[in-house]
Coordinates of C-alpha atoms in Angstrom, one line a residue:
Chain Y
X185 CA 181.0 -63.1 107.4
X186 CA 183.5 -62.7 110.1
X187 CA 182.6 -61.9 113.7
X188 CA 181.1 -58.5 114.5
X189 CA 182.7 -55.9 116.6
X190 CA 181.5 -57.4 119.8
X191 CA 185.1 -57.9 120.7
X192 CA 187.0 -55.3 118.7
X193 CA 190.8 -55.6 118.3
X194 CA 191.3 -52.1 119.7
X195 CA 189.6 -50.3 122.6
X196 CA 187.2 -47.8 121.0
X197 CA 188.6 -44.7 122.6
X198 CA 191.9 -44.2 124.4
X199 CA 190.9 -44.4 128.1
X200 CA 190.5 -41.0 129.8
X201 CA 189.4 -39.1 126.7
X202 CA 185.8 -38.2 126.0
X203 CA 184.5 -39.3 122.6
X204 CA 183.6 -36.3 120.4
X205 CA 181.2 -38.5 118.4
X206 CA 179.7 -41.6 119.8
X207 CA 177.3 -44.0 118.1
X208 CA 175.8 -46.8 120.0
X209 CA 173.6 -49.7 118.6
X210 CA 172.6 -47.6 115.6
X211 CA 169.9 -49.2 113.4
X212 CA 168.5 -47.4 110.4
X213 CA 166.2 -48.4 107.6
X214 CA 164.7 -47.3 104.3
X215 CA 161.1 -48.0 104.9
X216 CA 160.9 -51.5 106.2
X217 CA 164.3 -52.7 104.9
X218 CA 166.9 -52.3 107.6
X219 CA 170.3 -51.4 106.3
X220 CA 172.4 -50.7 109.5
X221 CA 172.1 -53.5 112.1
X222 CA 173.5 -52.0 115.3
X223 CA 176.6 -49.9 114.6
X224 CA 178.9 -48.9 117.6
X225 CA 181.5 -46.3 116.9
X226 CA 183.5 -43.9 119.1
X227 CA 185.6 -41.1 117.6
X228 CA 188.1 -39.3 119.8
X229 CA 188.8 -35.6 119.4
X230 CA 191.2 -34.9 116.6
X231 CA 191.0 -38.5 115.3
X232 CA 190.6 -39.4 111.6
X233 CA 188.5 -42.6 111.2
X234 CA 188.1 -44.3 107.8
X235 CA 185.0 -46.5 107.3
X236 CA 185.7 -48.9 104.5
X237 CA 183.5 -51.3 102.6
X238 CA 182.3 -52.4 99.2
X239 CA 179.3 -50.8 97.4
X240 CA 176.0 -51.3 99.1
X241 CA 177.5 -52.3 102.5
X242 CA 176.0 -49.3 104.3
X243 CA 178.8 -46.6 104.2
X244 CA 176.7 -43.9 102.7
X245 CA 173.7 -44.9 104.8
X246 CA 175.8 -44.6 107.9
X247 CA 176.8 -41.1 106.9
X248 CA 173.2 -40.1 105.9
X249 CA 171.9 -41.5 109.2
X250 CA 174.4 -39.5 111.2
X251 CA 173.3 -36.4 109.3
X252 CA 169.6 -37.1 109.8
X253 CA 168.8 -37.5 106.1
X254 CA 168.0 -41.2 106.6
X255 CA 165.8 -41.7 109.7
X256 CA 167.3 -43.5 112.8
X257 CA 165.3 -46.6 113.8
X258 CA 166.9 -47.1 117.1
X259 CA 170.2 -46.4 118.9
X260 CA 171.8 -43.1 119.9
X261 CA 174.1 -40.6 118.2
X262 CA 176.0 -38.2 120.6
X263 CA 178.1 -35.3 119.5
X264 CA 180.4 -33.8 122.2
X265 CA 178.1 -35.0 124.9
X266 CA 174.8 -33.9 123.3
X267 CA 172.3 -36.4 122.1
X268 CA 171.4 -35.5 118.5
X269 CA 169.4 -38.6 117.6
X270 CA 166.1 -36.8 117.6
X271 CA 167.3 -33.6 115.9
X272 CA 166.7 -32.6 112.3
X273 CA 169.7 -32.1 109.9
X274 CA 170.0 -28.4 110.4
X275 CA 170.0 -28.7 114.2
X276 CA 172.7 -31.4 114.0
X277 CA 174.8 -29.0 112.0
X278 CA 174.4 -26.4 114.8
X279 CA 175.6 -29.1 117.3
X280 CA 178.8 -29.6 115.4
X281 CA 178.3 -32.1 112.6
X282 CA 179.2 -31.2 109.0
X283 CA 178.8 -33.3 105.9
X284 CA 180.4 -33.6 102.5
X285 CA 178.2 -36.0 100.6
X286 CA 179.0 -38.5 97.9
X287 CA 178.8 -36.7 94.6
X288 CA 179.5 -33.4 96.4
X289 CA 176.0 -32.0 96.0
X290 CA 177.0 -28.4 95.7
X291 CA 174.3 -25.9 94.8
X292 CA 175.0 -25.8 91.1
X293 CA 173.1 -22.6 90.2
X294 CA 174.7 -20.6 93.0
X295 CA 178.1 -19.0 92.9
X296 CA 181.0 -20.4 94.8
X297 CA 180.9 -17.7 97.4
X298 CA 177.1 -18.2 97.9
X299 CA 177.7 -21.9 98.3
X300 CA 180.2 -21.3 101.1
X301 CA 177.9 -18.8 102.7
X302 CA 175.1 -21.4 103.0
X303 CA 177.4 -23.1 105.4
X304 CA 177.6 -20.0 107.6
X305 CA 173.9 -20.2 108.4
X306 CA 174.2 -21.8 111.8
X307 CA 177.2 -19.6 112.8
X308 CA 175.2 -16.3 112.2
X309 CA 178.3 -14.7 110.7
X310 CA 178.0 -13.1 107.2
X311 CA 181.5 -13.1 105.9
X312 CA 183.3 -16.1 104.6
X313 CA 186.3 -16.6 107.0
X314 CA 189.6 -15.7 105.3
X315 CA 191.3 -19.0 106.3
X316 CA 188.9 -21.0 104.1
X317 CA 190.1 -19.1 101.1
X318 CA 193.7 -19.5 102.3
X319 CA 193.2 -23.3 102.5
X320 CA 191.5 -23.4 99.1
X321 CA 192.9 -20.6 97.0
X322 CA 191.3 -21.8 93.9
X323 CA 187.9 -21.0 95.4
X324 CA 188.9 -17.4 95.9
X325 CA 189.8 -17.2 92.3
X326 CA 186.5 -18.7 91.2
X327 CA 184.2 -17.1 93.8
X328 CA 181.9 -15.5 91.3
X329 CA 181.5 -18.6 89.2
X330 CA 178.5 -20.8 89.4
X331 CA 179.3 -23.9 91.4
X332 CA 177.9 -26.2 88.7
X333 CA 180.6 -25.0 86.3
X334 CA 183.5 -26.1 88.4
X335 CA 185.6 -29.2 87.8
X336 CA 185.1 -32.3 90.0
X337 CA 188.1 -31.6 92.2
X338 CA 187.2 -27.9 92.6
X339 CA 183.6 -28.9 93.5
X340 CA 185.1 -31.3 96.1
X341 CA 187.1 -28.4 97.6
X342 CA 184.0 -26.3 97.6
X343 CA 181.9 -28.9 99.3
X344 CA 184.6 -29.2 102.0
X345 CA 184.9 -25.5 102.4
X346 CA 181.1 -25.2 102.7
X347 CA 181.1 -27.9 105.4
X348 CA 183.9 -26.2 107.3
X349 CA 182.1 -22.8 107.2
X350 CA 179.8 -24.1 110.0
X351 CA 182.8 -24.6 112.4
X352 CA 182.1 -28.3 112.9
X353 CA 183.5 -30.5 115.6
X354 CA 183.1 -33.6 113.4
X355 CA 183.5 -33.6 109.7
X356 CA 181.8 -36.5 107.8
X357 CA 183.1 -37.2 104.2
X358 CA 181.3 -39.7 102.0
X359 CA 183.6 -41.2 99.4
X360 CA 185.6 -38.0 98.8
X361 CA 187.9 -39.7 96.2
X362 CA 185.1 -40.8 93.9
X363 CA 185.5 -39.4 90.5
X364 CA 188.7 -37.5 91.4
X365 CA 191.9 -37.9 89.5
X366 CA 194.8 -39.6 91.4
X367 CA 197.1 -36.6 91.8
X368 CA 194.3 -34.6 93.4
X369 CA 193.5 -37.5 95.7
X370 CA 196.9 -37.3 97.2
X371 CA 196.6 -33.6 97.6
X372 CA 193.2 -34.1 99.3
X373 CA 194.8 -36.5 101.8
X374 CA 197.2 -33.8 102.8
X375 CA 194.4 -31.2 103.0
X376 CA 192.3 -33.4 105.3
X377 CA 195.2 -33.9 107.7
X378 CA 196.0 -30.2 107.6
X379 CA 192.3 -29.4 108.4
X380 CA 192.5 -31.8 111.4
X381 CA 195.8 -30.3 112.6
X382 CA 194.7 -26.7 112.2
X383 CA 191.2 -26.9 113.6
X384 CA 191.5 -29.9 115.9
X385 CA 188.3 -31.5 114.6
X386 CA 187.6 -35.1 114.1
X387 CA 187.0 -36.6 110.7
X388 CA 185.0 -39.7 109.7
X389 CA 185.6 -40.6 106.1
X390 CA 184.0 -43.4 104.1
X391 CA 186.3 -44.9 101.4
X392 CA 186.8 -47.7 99.0
X393 CA 190.3 -46.8 98.1
X394 CA 192.6 -48.5 100.7
X395 CA 195.7 -46.5 99.9
X396 CA 193.9 -43.2 100.6
X397 CA 192.5 -44.6 103.8
X398 CA 196.0 -45.8 104.8
X399 CA 197.3 -42.3 104.0
X400 CA 194.9 -40.2 106.1
X401 CA 193.3 -42.4 108.8
X402 CA 194.4 -43.1 112.3
X403 CA 192.0 -46.0 112.5
X404 CA 190.3 -48.1 109.9
X405 CA 186.9 -49.8 110.2
X406 CA 185.4 -52.2 107.7
X407 CA 181.6 -52.2 107.4
X408 CA 179.9 -55.2 105.7
X409 CA 176.1 -55.8 105.4
X410 CA 175.4 -53.0 107.9
X411 CA 177.7 -54.2 110.7
X412 CA 181.3 -53.3 111.5
X413 CA 183.3 -56.5 111.0
X414 CA 186.9 -55.3 111.4
X415 CA 188.7 -52.5 113.2
X416 CA 192.3 -51.7 113.6
X417 CA 194.7 -48.8 114.2
X418 CA 196.7 -47.8 111.2
X419 CA 199.9 -48.8 112.9
X420 CA 199.0 -52.4 113.1
X421 CA 196.7 -52.8 110.2
X422 CA 196.9 -56.0 108.2
X423 CA 196.5 -54.5 104.7
X424 CA 196.0 -57.9 103.0
X425 CA 193.1 -58.7 105.4
X426 CA 191.3 -55.4 104.8
X427 CA 191.9 -55.7 101.1
X428 CA 190.1 -59.0 101.2
X429 CA 187.0 -57.3 102.5
X430 CA 187.1 -54.8 99.7
X431 CA 187.7 -57.2 96.8
X432 CA 184.7 -58.4 95.0
Chain J
X61 CA 141.8 -5.5 59.5
X62 CA 143.9 -2.4 59.5
X63 CA 142.1 -0.9 56.4
X64 CA 139.5 1.2 58.2
X65 CA 142.1 3.2 60.2
X66 CA 144.4 6.0 59.1
X67 CA 148.1 5.8 59.8
X68 CA 147.9 8.3 62.6
X69 CA 145.0 6.5 64.1
X70 CA 146.9 3.2 63.9
X71 CA 149.9 4.5 65.7
X72 CA 147.7 6.0 68.4
X73 CA 145.9 2.7 68.7
X74 CA 149.2 0.8 69.0
X75 CA 150.4 3.2 71.7
X76 CA 147.2 3.1 73.7
X77 CA 146.8 -0.7 73.4
X78 CA 150.5 -0.9 74.3
X79 CA 149.8 1.0 77.4
X80 CA 146.8 -1.1 78.2
X81 CA 149.1 -4.1 77.7
X82 CA 151.6 -2.6 80.1
X83 CA 148.9 -2.5 82.8
X84 CA 147.9 -6.0 82.1
X85 CA 151.7 -6.9 82.1
X86 CA 152.0 -5.4 85.5
X87 CA 149.3 -7.5 87.0
X88 CA 150.6 -10.5 85.2
X89 CA 154.1 -9.9 86.5
X90 CA 152.9 -9.5 90.1
X91 CA 150.8 -12.7 89.8
X92 CA 153.6 -14.6 88.0
X93 CA 156.3 -13.5 90.5
X94 CA 154.5 -15.2 93.3
X95 CA 153.9 -18.3 91.2
X96 CA 157.5 -18.2 89.8
X97 CA 158.7 -18.4 93.4
X98 CA 156.2 -21.2 94.4
X99 CA 156.2 -23.2 91.2
X100 CA 159.5 -22.3 89.7
X101 CA 161.6 -22.5 92.9
X102 CA 159.6 -24.9 95.1
X103 CA 158.1 -27.0 92.3
X104 CA 154.6 -26.8 93.9
X105 CA 151.7 -26.4 91.5
X106 CA 149.5 -24.1 93.4
X107 CA 146.1 -24.1 91.7
X108 CA 144.7 -21.8 94.4
X109 CA 147.1 -19.0 93.5
X110 CA 144.3 -17.0 91.8
X111 CA 142.2 -17.2 95.0
X112 CA 145.1 -15.8 97.0
X113 CA 145.1 -12.9 94.6
X114 CA 141.4 -12.5 95.0
X115 CA 141.8 -12.5 98.8
X116 CA 144.1 -9.5 98.2
X117 CA 141.4 -7.8 96.1
X118 CA 138.7 -8.4 98.7
X119 CA 141.0 -7.0 101.4
X120 CA 141.5 -3.9 99.2
X121 CA 137.7 -3.7 98.8
X122 CA 137.1 -3.9 102.6
X123 CA 139.8 -1.3 103.1
X124 CA 138.3 1.1 100.7
X125 CA 134.9 0.7 102.3
X126 CA 136.4 1.1 105.8
X127 CA 138.2 4.3 104.8
X128 CA 135.1 5.7 103.1
X129 CA 133.0 5.1 106.1
X130 CA 135.3 5.9 109.0
X131 CA 138.3 7.9 107.7
X132 CA 137.1 9.8 104.6
X133 CA 139.8 12.4 105.2
X134 CA 142.5 9.8 104.7
X135 CA 140.8 8.2 101.7
X136 CA 143.5 9.4 99.3
X137 CA 146.1 7.2 101.0
X138 CA 144.0 4.1 101.6
X139 CA 145.5 2.2 98.7
X140 CA 148.9 1.9 100.3
X141 CA 147.4 0.6 103.5
X142 CA 145.3 -1.8 101.5
X143 CA 148.3 -3.2 99.6
X144 CA 150.2 -3.8 102.9
X145 CA 147.2 -5.5 104.4
X146 CA 146.6 -7.6 101.2
X147 CA 150.2 -8.7 101.4
X148 CA 149.9 -9.7 105.1
X149 CA 146.5 -11.4 104.7
X150 CA 147.5 -13.5 101.7
X151 CA 150.9 -14.2 103.1
X152 CA 149.5 -15.3 106.4
X153 CA 147.0 -17.6 104.7
X154 CA 149.8 -18.9 102.5
X155 CA 151.9 -19.9 105.5
X156 CA 148.8 -21.5 107.1
X157 CA 148.1 -23.5 104.0
X158 CA 151.7 -24.6 103.7
X159 CA 151.7 -25.8 107.3
X160 CA 148.4 -27.5 107.1
X161 CA 148.5 -29.0 103.6
X162 CA 151.4 -28.4 101.2
X163 CA 154.3 -29.6 103.5
X164 CA 152.9 -33.1 103.6
X165 CA 152.8 -33.3 99.8
X166 CA 156.3 -32.1 98.7
X167 CA 157.1 -35.5 97.4
X168 CA 153.8 -35.9 95.6
X169 CA 153.4 -33.1 93.1
X170 CA 150.2 -34.4 91.5
X171 CA 148.5 -34.7 94.8
X172 CA 149.5 -31.1 95.5
X173 CA 147.7 -30.1 92.3
X174 CA 144.5 -31.9 93.4
X175 CA 144.8 -30.6 97.0
X176 CA 145.3 -26.9 95.9
X177 CA 142.5 -27.2 93.3
X178 CA 140.2 -28.4 96.1
X179 CA 141.4 -25.5 98.2
X180 CA 140.6 -23.1 95.4
X181 CA 137.0 -24.4 95.2
X182 CA 136.7 -24.1 99.0
X183 CA 138.0 -20.5 98.9
X184 CA 135.7 -19.6 96.0
X185 CA 132.7 -20.8 98.0
X186 CA 133.9 -19.0 101.1
X187 CA 134.2 -15.8 99.2
X188 CA 130.7 -16.3 97.7
X189 CA 129.3 -16.9 101.2
X190 CA 131.1 -14.0 102.8
X191 CA 131.0 -11.4 100.1
X192 CA 128.1 -12.5 98.0
X193 CA 128.1 -13.8 94.5
X194 CA 128.0 -10.3 92.9
X195 CA 131.2 -8.7 91.8
X196 CA 132.4 -5.8 93.9
X197 CA 134.2 -2.7 92.6
X198 CA 136.6 -0.5 94.5
X199 CA 136.2 3.3 94.7
X200 CA 139.5 4.9 93.6
X201 CA 140.7 8.0 95.4
X202 CA 140.4 11.1 93.2
X203 CA 144.1 11.5 92.5
X204 CA 144.2 8.1 90.9
X205 CA 141.3 8.8 88.5
X206 CA 141.5 10.4 85.1
X207 CA 144.2 10.3 82.6
X208 CA 147.1 12.4 81.3
X209 CA 146.8 13.5 77.7
X210 CA 150.1 13.0 75.9
X211 CA 149.0 14.0 72.4
X212 CA 145.5 14.8 70.9
X213 CA 144.7 11.1 70.4
X214 CA 146.9 9.4 73.1
X215 CA 146.0 9.4 76.8
X216 CA 147.5 7.4 79.6
X217 CA 145.5 6.5 82.7
X218 CA 146.9 7.6 86.1
X219 CA 145.9 4.4 87.9
X220 CA 147.7 2.5 85.1
X221 CA 150.9 4.5 85.8
X222 CA 150.4 3.7 89.5
X223 CA 150.1 0.0 88.9
X224 CA 153.2 0.0 86.7
X225 CA 155.2 1.9 89.4
X226 CA 154.0 -0.6 92.1
X227 CA 155.0 -3.5 89.9
X228 CA 158.5 -2.1 89.3
X229 CA 159.1 -1.5 93.0
X230 CA 157.9 -5.0 94.0
X231 CA 159.8 -6.7 91.2
X232 CA 163.1 -4.9 92.2
X233 CA 162.4 -5.8 95.8
X234 CA 161.9 -9.5 95.0
X235 CA 165.0 -9.5 92.8
X236 CA 167.1 -8.0 95.6
X237 CA 165.6 -10.4 98.1
X238 CA 166.3 -13.5 96.0
X239 CA 169.8 -12.6 94.7
X240 CA 171.3 -10.2 97.2
X241 CA 170.1 -11.3 100.6
X242 CA 171.0 -14.2 102.8
X243 CA 167.4 -15.3 103.0
X244 CA 167.3 -15.4 99.2
X245 CA 170.4 -17.6 99.1
X246 CA 168.8 -19.9 101.6
X247 CA 165.6 -20.1 99.4
X248 CA 167.8 -21.0 96.4
X249 CA 169.8 -23.5 98.3
X250 CA 166.6 -25.3 99.5
X251 CA 165.1 -25.3 96.0
X252 CA 168.4 -26.6 94.6
X253 CA 168.6 -29.6 96.9
X254 CA 166.4 -29.8 100.0
X255 CA 168.2 -32.6 101.9
X256 CA 171.6 -31.1 101.3
X257 CA 170.4 -27.6 102.3
X258 CA 169.4 -29.2 105.6
X259 CA 172.8 -30.8 105.9
X260 CA 174.6 -27.5 105.6
X261 CA 172.5 -26.1 108.5
X262 CA 169.5 -24.4 106.8
X263 CA 166.2 -24.9 108.5
X264 CA 164.4 -26.1 105.4
X265 CA 160.9 -26.2 106.9
X266 CA 161.1 -22.6 107.9
X267 CA 162.4 -21.6 104.5
X268 CA 159.7 -23.5 102.7
X269 CA 157.0 -21.9 104.8
X270 CA 158.3 -18.3 104.4
X271 CA 158.8 -18.8 100.7
X272 CA 155.3 -20.0 100.2
X273 CA 154.0 -17.2 102.3
X274 CA 156.0 -14.7 100.3
X275 CA 154.7 -16.0 97.0
X276 CA 151.1 -15.8 98.3
X277 CA 151.7 -12.4 99.7
X278 CA 152.9 -11.1 96.4
X279 CA 149.7 -12.6 94.8
X280 CA 147.8 -10.5 97.4
X281 CA 149.5 -7.3 96.2
X282 CA 148.6 -8.4 92.6
X283 CA 145.0 -8.7 93.8
X284 CA 145.2 -5.2 95.2
X285 CA 146.4 -3.9 91.8
X286 CA 143.9 -6.0 90.0
X287 CA 141.0 -4.1 91.6
X288 CA 142.0 -1.1 89.4
X289 CA 141.5 -2.9 86.1
X290 CA 138.7 -5.3 86.8
X291 CA 135.9 -5.9 89.3
X292 CA 136.3 -8.5 92.0
X293 CA 134.2 -11.6 92.2
X294 CA 134.5 -15.0 93.8
X295 CA 135.8 -16.6 90.6
X296 CA 137.8 -13.8 89.1
X297 CA 141.0 -15.5 90.1
X298 CA 140.4 -18.5 88.0
X299 CA 140.4 -16.4 84.8
X300 CA 144.0 -15.5 85.5
X301 CA 145.5 -18.7 86.8
X302 CA 146.0 -20.3 83.4
X303 CA 147.6 -17.2 81.9
X304 CA 149.9 -17.0 84.9
X305 CA 151.0 -20.6 84.7
X306 CA 151.6 -20.1 81.0
X307 CA 153.8 -17.1 81.7
X308 CA 155.9 -19.0 84.3
X309 CA 156.4 -22.0 82.1
X310 CA 157.0 -19.9 79.0
X311 CA 159.6 -17.8 80.8
X312 CA 161.6 -20.7 82.1
X313 CA 160.6 -22.0 85.5
X314 CA 163.6 -20.8 87.6
X315 CA 164.3 -17.5 86.1
X316 CA 162.8 -14.2 87.3
X317 CA 164.0 -12.3 84.2
X318 CA 162.4 -15.0 82.0
X319 CA 159.1 -14.5 83.9
X320 CA 159.2 -10.8 83.2
X321 CA 160.1 -11.1 79.5
X322 CA 157.4 -13.7 79.0
X323 CA 154.7 -11.7 80.9
X324 CA 155.6 -8.8 78.7
X325 CA 155.4 -10.6 75.4
X326 CA 152.2 -12.4 76.3
X327 CA 150.4 -9.3 77.6
X328 CA 151.4 -7.1 74.7
X329 CA 150.4 -9.7 72.1
X330 CA 147.1 -10.2 73.9
X331 CA 146.3 -6.5 74.3
X332 CA 147.2 -5.5 70.8
X333 CA 145.4 -8.4 69.1
X334 CA 142.3 -7.9 71.3
X335 CA 141.7 -4.5 69.8
X336 CA 141.5 -5.9 66.2
X337 CA 140.1 -9.3 66.8
X338 CA 137.7 -10.7 69.4
X339 CA 139.1 -11.5 72.8
X340 CA 138.9 -15.3 72.4
X341 CA 140.6 -15.2 69.0
X342 CA 143.4 -13.1 70.5
X343 CA 143.8 -15.7 73.2
X344 CA 143.9 -18.5 70.6
X345 CA 146.6 -16.8 68.6
X346 CA 148.7 -16.1 71.8
X347 CA 148.3 -19.7 73.0
X348 CA 149.3 -21.1 69.6
X349 CA 152.4 -18.9 69.4
X350 CA 153.4 -20.0 73.0
X351 CA 152.8 -23.6 72.2
X352 CA 154.9 -23.4 69.1
X353 CA 157.8 -21.7 70.9
X354 CA 157.6 -24.2 73.7
X355 CA 157.8 -27.1 71.3
X356 CA 161.1 -25.6 70.0
X357 CA 162.4 -24.5 73.4
X358 CA 160.8 -26.8 76.1
X359 CA 163.0 -25.3 78.8
X360 CA 161.3 -21.9 78.3
X361 CA 162.8 -18.5 77.2
X362 CA 165.5 -18.1 79.8
X363 CA 167.5 -20.8 81.5
X364 CA 170.7 -20.9 83.6
X365 CA 173.6 -22.6 81.8
X366 CA 175.3 -24.9 84.3
X367 CA 176.4 -28.5 84.4
X368 CA 174.1 -30.4 86.7

């Protein structure tokens, strides 16, 4: 294993800007078996960060720990200045985190519209904002369909729309390209950048597909065995080196 | 078995037993609605559901005694007050039980079964200690007594019509709540995927508690209606719990419409067969039919067709 991020190649945040999401020395465990061994991560407002790594290296665990689905053992998670480490999932959503899980996890027996409405819970509003349907016109077409009967790509759009409905400051996406056909993956990259530009939110996306990460991310991290082992800005990324981390 | 009756008699018998079946159907639906929410949606096997119903019945009994003693002039309206109180009492106890017991056991369904069975024994003994082992009956207001003659040989009971009306209103209310309200959508989201519901911003603990309370509260209303067709004793709830589970499983666990259809078919079969055969034989035949159908359709009568 290479050195850990004790001396990262890039300063975590551009000096002078406040991190929208900051994670320091985050440890988390399933029962007694620790999976994340002290993750440090700072995300600037409007930044897209890709977390890369092979299967079982802790990408999904990181996402779930940030969301409060896997308990935090030690360390702190701060969203826009507020410490959310001790909060339950739903309270973290109210503080500005939103989550698109691996496998999308839409509510399959509920209609598309009802699925999006569940995301409105913390905002207190009742009506699905029009701009969500503008961004994903296919969801407007299908709004009376049951979520479980949508195709994989449509479900992915639904899961993103559901997450955006809570007006997040930071959007977490866990392997959004998994099980999606290549043409739609490219489209999704464009959509993510559009979301960032229109709403000014930050995005943390976990990925195994390097080309997708290169396409969307401003900064790429590599996670291995629960620690961050490589970090570089997209501009000066050494693709071959990152690819070595991902090859089996 | 039909030989001793004339054709006119037979048709009257079928209509009258059909009506008796409708009353039984109403109580079953009320019981099963609460259980369909708790078992069908939350996946919690609540063996104490019958005792929540009997709590409602005892509240109704207390209410009728109170009105008889202190407010005889308003006695005609006591049943509405009793139903509201029964809902509140059973619902409040349901929320307490969820908080104290059930929420710790969501990931251990078999332990829930044992814990709620223990709870049902505790409640039965509590009823026995508080209200005595003898069954109590409820005095009906005069406007609910008697029956309306439809033809020479067919009569329908007024309290039966009342129970049916109450059931219709409650069922429609639950359907609207579950499928048209934001709270219903939250319940369905939590039941669909609890961790994910939390991750979209739904307070799952609050939803669980309210849902359990709602299911128990509806059982309390069922208990209130139950006082009109049977007398209330500490163990009366146990007689109904098996039938109620049968209805929920037979109907398809997550479907309200299935619950209603299954309650209807089971209560009608039961009621019609009971007239011609003994009660236990009627039960045996009903159970056999249900077992047979469930072997062919293990998912129950109604299911939602979605990819999962």
